[in-house]
Amino acid sequence: MVDRSGTPLVEMRDISVSFGGIKAVDHVSIDLFPGEVVGLLGHNGAGKSTLIKCLSGAYRQDTGDIFVNGEKANIENPRDARDYNIETIYQTLALADNLDAASNLFLGRELTTGLGFVNDAAMEAETRKIMGRLNPNFRKFASPVSALSGGQRQSVAIARAVYFEAKILVMDEPTAALGPQETQMVAELIQELKKDGLGIFLIDHDVHQVKRLCDRAAVMKNGELVGIVDVDDVSTDDLLAMIIAGKKPEHLAA
Amino acid sequence: MADASASGTSSKRKSLFQTLEVDTRLLGMVGAFVVVCLMFNFLTDGRFLTPRNIFNLTIQTVSVAIMATGMVFVIVTRHIDLSVGSLLATCSAMMAMTQTAILPGLGLDFGSPLIAPLAILVGVATGAVIGAFQGYLIGYLAIPAFIVTLGGLLVWRNVAWYLTNGQTIGPLDETFQLLGGISGTMGETGSWILGVIAVIVAAVAIWGARRARIAHEFPVKPIWAEFALMIVAAVLILGLVATLNAYEVPERVLARQFEAQGLTVPEGYTQGYGVPYSVLLLIAVAVVMTVVARKTRLGRYIFATGGNPDAAELSGINTRMLTVKVFAIMGVLCALAALVASARLSFHSNDIGTLDELRVIAAAVIGGTALAGGMGTIYGAILGALIMQSLQSGMAMVGVDAPFQNIVVGGVLVLAVLVDIVYRKRTGAK
Ligand SMILES: Nc1ncnc2c1ncn2[C@@H]1O[C@H](COP(=O)(O)OP(=O)(O)OP(=O)(O)O)[C@@H](O)[C@H]1O
Ligand SMILES: [Mg+2]
């Protein structure tokens, strides 16, 4: 059981984001505790990615505040988010296709030699190590990532997020392109990171996976938060009903 | 997702080029260059490939080639710079005015050894500031580079005009002129030393690359192939040095030099020009730019941004500042090109660098820089500049009318890009 008595690792309070006329995120509040995995569910276009992008620094919320460890965090760009130890696996993966896996993994945080030049050898060695844990079949260290399969690309994006010892991990559909074995490895990885006390936001369309991996599930519909429930209190059918009908199951409704 | 085959080691029969693992793209460009040279040599009854003409070809290429290396960065980040020719003119005007009017006005005599370095410093600063300013407009104010530099094309050409009141400024300082080409060369001995150093560096680089590949468990080519590559590099480098050395200083020039020291030319004495300082400058620029591209964070960010600007931004790269830096580098290179171009003429003229933007962009593109961004090499751009210049001078030597020369050059540019597209489709590269 996750201990939710202390200060939350992350608290997003009353976040709203609109694009022109569309309210992509409409007054959503959500929190995350150390060692907890919170699943985010919702139909396509519900606003899940937009919400977590405020935490990653990719977007700036119109209203609302973000607190990290109880203190108000001013996240204006992805660099700020990294300073708060927030790492993100984007739905679009955010890889530079023309660079190889190691260059992508260390993009923005290159290892350098004493003279200040990028240390490709060291970065590649590290990449081999982490990829060995995530996806042992991965061999294409010399090719640009454009030459990788969808799942291989996703592995690179996951490796990048977990390599830098994040405290808060945001995973936007991390297993969408993965095969069963690789999905299983990511599931194990999530359990491992959870034990280390990380907080993880996991966006996923698979309610079974959410029920298996997450402690709580937050459901969004049309930019609004339908509710946050303990996964042990609901069935997968309840979750589906929340996603589709946008209503909390009756036995939990206040 | 299992993927055991490391890049293309599985095929049993390999062509010679595959064994040597030379970049086939580079090979194609070199091939095109050789064909152009041989063709003109045939059409001019052997006048094209004389030491004298090769010497001229190299010094004519330098100015455009220097700027082309910077254009690689600009195009790789998905921008364009149409203002380089005009910026060259403004930098040239600043340097000319500094050395002929401003510094003498401050009490520095003509011929003072300080004049050239100070003038160059002013020129480089001018280029950097103007480049950075254009980069700011593009990166921070989000005005498309095409528009900013199209404006710059008009603005800087005419700023140059105002700086000099439309006059031709010259003659330029003697030391300054050393970077113009024929007026400043390393001599035979110096050139040989340079050549030998270059050969050693090339050999060490080839060997170092091999060791790095072994350390990374990447496949390596056979030892004999490495040595073959080293020998090819040595022959090319020393061949160029020998050719530049073989271009001899004319007797009357020698006579004047000896006279100046109160001597007479000994019987049978000859002296070769050797490698011009301007070519040395180009080599230095090429080395620095290549190191920046491959070995620094800045270079990594330039290519990452070109490959996927959103990913770069999300990885915490300040892509706006990056744009400023890229255009500032372009500005500095325009200043160096202005130095070489005006020193070669020995004066500053209003039309200096006119249409250079097109030559520079063409050189980068012929050299394999993809306008879609994310791809390009420094050596490719220099080779592109050399190909363009060979075409131009070759046609002039054959006696092709000036308008027709431009028609050919324009056609070649389009053709080169078409060939590149076909090549990439065939090889499956993106
Ligand atoms: N950059 C943008 N500009 C304009 N509208 C946007 C932008 N990004 C998202 N939207 C809109 O905001 C809404 C929420 O999008 P979001 O990407 O957050 O959905 P999502 O829940 O992640 O969906 P999916 O499951 O398909 O990934 C959608 O209506 C979308 O069209
Ligand atoms: Mg999404």
CSV table of N, CA, C and O in Angstrom, one decimal, chain B residues 249-311:
chain,number,residue,atom,x,y,z
B,249,VAL,N,57.1,31.3,-59.3
B,249,VAL,CA,57.0,32.8,-59.3
B,249,VAL,C,57.7,33.2,-60.6
B,249,VAL,O,58.8,32.8,-60.9
B,250,PRO,N,57.0,34.1,-61.3
B,250,PRO,CA,57.6,34.6,-62.6
B,250,PRO,C,58.9,35.3,-62.3
B,250,PRO,O,59.1,35.9,-61.3
B,251,GLU,N,59.8,35.2,-63.4
B,251,GLU,CA,61.1,35.8,-63.2
B,251,GLU,C,61.1,37.2,-62.8
B,251,GLU,O,61.9,37.7,-62.0
B,252,ARG,N,60.2,38.0,-63.5
B,252,ARG,CA,60.3,39.5,-63.2
B,252,ARG,C,59.9,39.8,-61.7
B,252,ARG,O,60.4,40.7,-61.1
B,253,VAL,N,59.0,38.9,-61.2
B,253,VAL,CA,58.6,39.1,-59.8
B,253,VAL,C,59.8,38.8,-58.9
B,253,VAL,O,60.1,39.6,-57.9
B,254,LEU,N,60.4,37.7,-59.2
B,254,LEU,CA,61.6,37.3,-58.4
B,254,LEU,C,62.7,38.4,-58.5
B,254,LEU,O,63.2,38.8,-57.5
B,255,ALA,N,62.9,39.0,-59.7
B,255,ALA,CA,63.9,40.0,-59.9
B,255,ALA,C,63.6,41.2,-59.0
B,255,ALA,O,64.5,41.7,-58.3
B,256,ARG,N,62.3,41.5,-58.9
B,256,ARG,CA,61.9,42.7,-58.1
B,256,ARG,C,62.1,42.4,-56.6
B,256,ARG,O,62.6,43.3,-55.9
B,257,GLN,N,61.8,41.2,-56.2
B,257,GLN,CA,62.0,40.8,-54.8
B,257,GLN,C,63.5,40.9,-54.4
B,257,GLN,O,63.9,41.5,-53.4
B,258,PHE,N,64.4,40.4,-55.3
B,258,PHE,CA,65.8,40.4,-55.0
B,258,PHE,C,66.3,41.8,-55.0
B,258,PHE,O,67.1,42.2,-54.2
B,259,GLU,N,65.8,42.6,-56.0
B,259,GLU,CA,66.3,44.0,-56.1
B,259,GLU,C,66.0,44.8,-54.8
B,259,GLU,O,66.8,45.5,-54.4
B,260,ALA,N,64.8,44.5,-54.3
B,260,ALA,CA,64.4,45.2,-53.1
B,260,ALA,C,65.4,45.0,-52.0
B,260,ALA,O,65.5,45.8,-51.1
B,261,GLN,N,66.1,43.8,-52.0
B,261,GLN,CA,67.1,43.6,-51.0
B,261,GLN,C,68.5,43.9,-51.5
B,261,GLN,O,69.5,43.5,-50.9
B,262,GLY,N,68.5,44.5,-52.6
B,262,GLY,CA,69.8,44.9,-53.2
B,262,GLY,C,70.6,43.7,-53.8
B,262,GLY,O,71.8,43.7,-53.8
B,263,LEU,N,69.9,42.7,-54.2
B,263,LEU,CA,70.6,41.5,-54.8
B,263,LEU,C,70.1,41.3,-56.2
B,263,LEU,O,69.2,41.9,-56.7
B,264,THR,N,70.8,40.3,-56.9
B,264,THR,CA,70.3,39.9,-58.2
B,264,THR,C,70.0,38.4,-58.1
B,264,THR,O,70.5,37.7,-57.3
B,265,VAL,N,69.1,38.0,-59.0
B,265,VAL,CA,68.6,36.6,-59.0
B,265,VAL,C,69.8,35.8,-59.5
B,265,VAL,O,70.3,36.0,-60.6
B,266,PRO,N,70.2,34.7,-58.7
B,266,PRO,CA,71.2,33.8,-59.2
B,266,PRO,C,70.8,33.1,-60.5
B,266,PRO,O,69.6,32.9,-60.7
B,267,GLU,N,71.7,32.7,-61.3
B,267,GLU,CA,71.4,32.0,-62.5
B,267,GLU,C,70.7,30.7,-62.2
B,267,GLU,O,71.0,30.0,-61.3
B,268,GLY,N,69.6,30.5,-63.0
B,268,GLY,CA,68.9,29.2,-62.9
B,268,GLY,C,68.0,29.1,-61.6
B,268,GLY,O,67.5,28.1,-61.3
B,269,TYR,N,67.9,30.2,-60.8
B,269,TYR,CA,67.1,30.1,-59.6
B,269,TYR,C,65.6,30.2,-59.9
B,269,TYR,O,65.2,31.0,-60.6
B,270,THR,N,64.9,29.3,-59.3
B,270,THR,CA,63.4,29.4,-59.4
B,270,THR,C,62.8,29.2,-58.0
B,270,THR,O,63.5,28.7,-57.1
B,271,GLN,N,61.6,29.6,-57.9
B,271,GLN,CA,60.9,29.5,-56.6
B,271,GLN,C,59.4,29.2,-56.8
B,271,GLN,O,58.8,29.9,-57.7
B,272,GLY,N,58.9,28.2,-56.1
B,272,GLY,CA,57.5,27.9,-56.3
B,272,GLY,C,56.6,28.7,-55.3
B,272,GLY,O,57.1,29.1,-54.2
B,273,TYR,N,55.4,28.9,-55.6
B,273,TYR,CA,54.5,29.7,-54.7
B,273,TYR,C,54.2,28.9,-53.5
B,273,TYR,O,54.3,29.3,-52.3
B,274,GLY,N,53.8,27.6,-53.7
B,274,GLY,CA,53.4,26.8,-52.5
B,274,GLY,C,51.9,27.1,-52.1
B,274,GLY,O,51.2,27.8,-52.9
B,275,VAL,N,51.6,26.7,-50.9
B,275,VAL,CA,50.2,26.8,-50.4
B,275,VAL,C,49.9,28.3,-50.0
B,275,VAL,O,50.6,28.8,-49.2
B,276,PRO,N,48.9,28.9,-50.6
B,276,PRO,CA,48.5,30.2,-50.2
B,276,PRO,C,48.0,30.3,-48.8
B,276,PRO,O,47.4,29.3,-48.3
B,277,TYR,N,48.3,31.4,-48.1
B,277,TYR,CA,47.8,31.5,-46.7
B,277,TYR,C,46.2,31.5,-46.7
B,277,TYR,O,45.6,31.0,-45.7
B,278,SER,N,45.6,31.9,-47.7
B,278,SER,CA,44.1,31.9,-47.7
B,278,SER,C,43.6,30.5,-47.7
B,278,SER,O,42.6,30.2,-47.0
B,279,VAL,N,44.4,29.6,-48.4
B,279,VAL,CA,44.0,28.2,-48.4
B,279,VAL,C,44.2,27.6,-47.0
B,279,VAL,O,43.4,26.8,-46.5
B,280,LEU,N,45.3,28.0,-46.4
B,280,LEU,CA,45.6,27.6,-45.0
B,280,LEU,C,44.4,28.0,-44.1
B,280,LEU,O,44.0,27.3,-43.2
B,281,LEU,N,43.9,29.3,-44.3
B,281,LEU,CA,42.8,29.7,-43.5
B,281,LEU,C,41.6,28.9,-43.7
B,281,LEU,O,40.9,28.5,-42.8
B,282,LEU,N,41.3,28.5,-45.0
B,282,LEU,CA,40.2,27.6,-45.3
B,282,LEU,C,40.3,26.3,-44.6
B,282,LEU,O,39.4,25.8,-44.0
B,283,ILE,N,41.5,25.7,-44.6
B,283,ILE,CA,41.8,24.5,-44.0
B,283,ILE,C,41.5,24.6,-42.5
B,283,ILE,O,40.8,23.7,-41.9
B,284,ALA,N,42.0,25.7,-41.9
B,284,ALA,CA,41.7,25.9,-40.5
B,284,ALA,C,40.2,26.0,-40.2
B,284,ALA,O,39.7,25.4,-39.2
B,285,VAL,N,39.5,26.8,-41.0
B,285,VAL,CA,38.1,26.9,-40.8
B,285,VAL,C,37.4,25.5,-41.0
B,285,VAL,O,36.5,25.1,-40.1
B,286,ALA,N,37.8,24.8,-41.9
B,286,ALA,CA,37.2,23.4,-42.2
B,286,ALA,C,37.4,22.5,-41.0
B,286,ALA,O,36.5,21.8,-40.5
B,287,VAL,N,38.6,22.5,-40.4
B,287,VAL,CA,38.9,21.7,-39.3
B,287,VAL,C,38.1,22.1,-38.1
B,287,VAL,O,37.4,21.3,-37.4
B,288,VAL,N,38.1,23.4,-37.8
B,288,VAL,CA,37.3,23.9,-36.6
B,288,VAL,C,35.9,23.6,-36.8
B,288,VAL,O,35.2,23.0,-35.9
B,289,MET,N,35.3,23.8,-38.0
B,289,MET,CA,33.9,23.6,-38.2
B,289,MET,C,33.5,22.1,-38.1
B,289,MET,O,32.5,21.7,-37.6
B,290,THR,N,34.4,21.3,-38.6
B,290,THR,CA,34.2,19.8,-38.5
B,290,THR,C,34.2,19.4,-37.1
B,290,THR,O,33.4,18.6,-36.6
B,291,VAL,N,35.2,19.9,-36.3
B,291,VAL,CA,35.2,19.5,-34.9
B,291,VAL,C,34.0,20.0,-34.2
B,291,VAL,O,33.3,19.3,-33.4
B,292,VAL,N,33.6,21.2,-34.5
B,292,VAL,CA,32.3,21.8,-33.9
B,292,VAL,C,31.2,20.9,-34.2
B,292,VAL,O,30.4,20.5,-33.3
B,293,ALA,N,31.1,20.5,-35.5
B,293,ALA,CA,29.9,19.7,-35.9
B,293,ALA,C,29.9,18.3,-35.2
B,293,ALA,O,28.8,17.8,-34.8
B,294,ARG,N,31.0,17.7,-35.1
B,294,ARG,CA,31.0,16.3,-34.6
B,294,ARG,C,31.4,16.1,-33.1
B,294,ARG,O,31.0,15.1,-32.6
B,295,LYS,N,32.1,17.1,-32.6
B,295,LYS,CA,32.6,16.8,-31.3
B,295,LYS,C,32.2,17.7,-30.2
B,295,LYS,O,32.6,17.6,-29.0
B,296,THR,N,31.3,18.7,-30.5
B,296,THR,CA,30.9,19.6,-29.4
B,296,THR,C,29.4,19.5,-29.2
B,296,THR,O,28.7,19.0,-30.1
B,297,ARG,N,29.0,20.0,-28.1
B,297,ARG,CA,27.5,20.0,-27.8
B,297,ARG,C,26.8,20.9,-28.8
B,297,ARG,O,25.7,20.5,-29.3
B,298,LEU,N,27.4,22.0,-29.1
B,298,LEU,CA,26.8,22.9,-30.1
B,298,LEU,C,26.5,22.2,-31.4
B,298,LEU,O,25.4,22.3,-31.9
B,299,GLY,N,27.5,21.5,-31.9
B,299,GLY,CA,27.2,20.7,-33.1
B,299,GLY,C,26.1,19.7,-33.0
B,299,GLY,O,25.3,19.5,-33.8
B,300,ARG,N,26.2,19.0,-31.8
B,300,ARG,CA,25.2,18.0,-31.6
B,300,ARG,C,23.8,18.6,-31.6
B,300,ARG,O,22.8,18.1,-32.2
B,301,TYR,N,23.7,19.8,-31.0
B,301,TYR,CA,22.4,20.4,-30.9
B,301,TYR,C,21.9,21.0,-32.3
B,301,TYR,O,20.7,21.0,-32.6
B,302,ILE,N,22.9,21.4,-33.0
B,302,ILE,CA,22.5,21.9,-34.4
B,302,ILE,C,21.9,20.8,-35.2
B,302,ILE,O,20.9,20.9,-35.8
B,303,PHE,N,22.5,19.6,-35.1
B,303,PHE,CA,22.0,18.5,-35.9
B,303,PHE,C,20.7,17.9,-35.3
B,303,PHE,O,19.8,17.6,-36.0
B,304,ALA,N,20.6,17.9,-34.0
B,304,ALA,CA,19.4,17.4,-33.4
B,304,ALA,C,18.2,18.4,-33.7
B,304,ALA,O,17.1,17.9,-34.0
B,305,THR,N,18.5,19.6,-33.7
B,305,THR,CA,17.4,20.6,-34.0
B,305,THR,C,17.0,20.5,-35.4
B,305,THR,O,15.8,20.6,-35.7
B,306,GLY,N,17.9,20.2,-36.3
B,306,GLY,CA,17.6,20.0,-37.7
B,306,GLY,C,16.8,18.8,-37.9
B,306,GLY,O,15.9,18.7,-38.7
B,307,GLY,N,17.1,17.7,-37.1
B,307,GLY,CA,16.4,16.5,-37.3
B,307,GLY,C,15.0,16.5,-36.7
B,307,GLY,O,14.1,15.9,-37.3
B,308,ASN,N,14.8,17.2,-35.6
B,308,ASN,CA,13.5,17.3,-35.0
B,308,ASN,C,13.5,18.4,-34.0
B,308,ASN,O,13.9,18.2,-32.8
B,309,PRO,N,13.1,19.6,-34.5
B,309,PRO,CA,13.1,20.8,-33.6
B,309,PRO,C,12.3,20.6,-32.3
B,309,PRO,O,12.8,21.0,-31.3
B,310,ASP,N,11.2,19.9,-32.4
B,310,ASP,CA,10.4,19.7,-31.2
B,310,ASP,C,11.1,18.8,-30.2
B,310,ASP,O,11.1,19.1,-29.0
B,311,ALA,N,11.7,17.8,-30.7
B,311,ALA,CA,12.5,16.9,-29.8
B,311,ALA,C,13.6,17.6,-29.1
B,311,ALA,O,13.9,17.5,-27.9
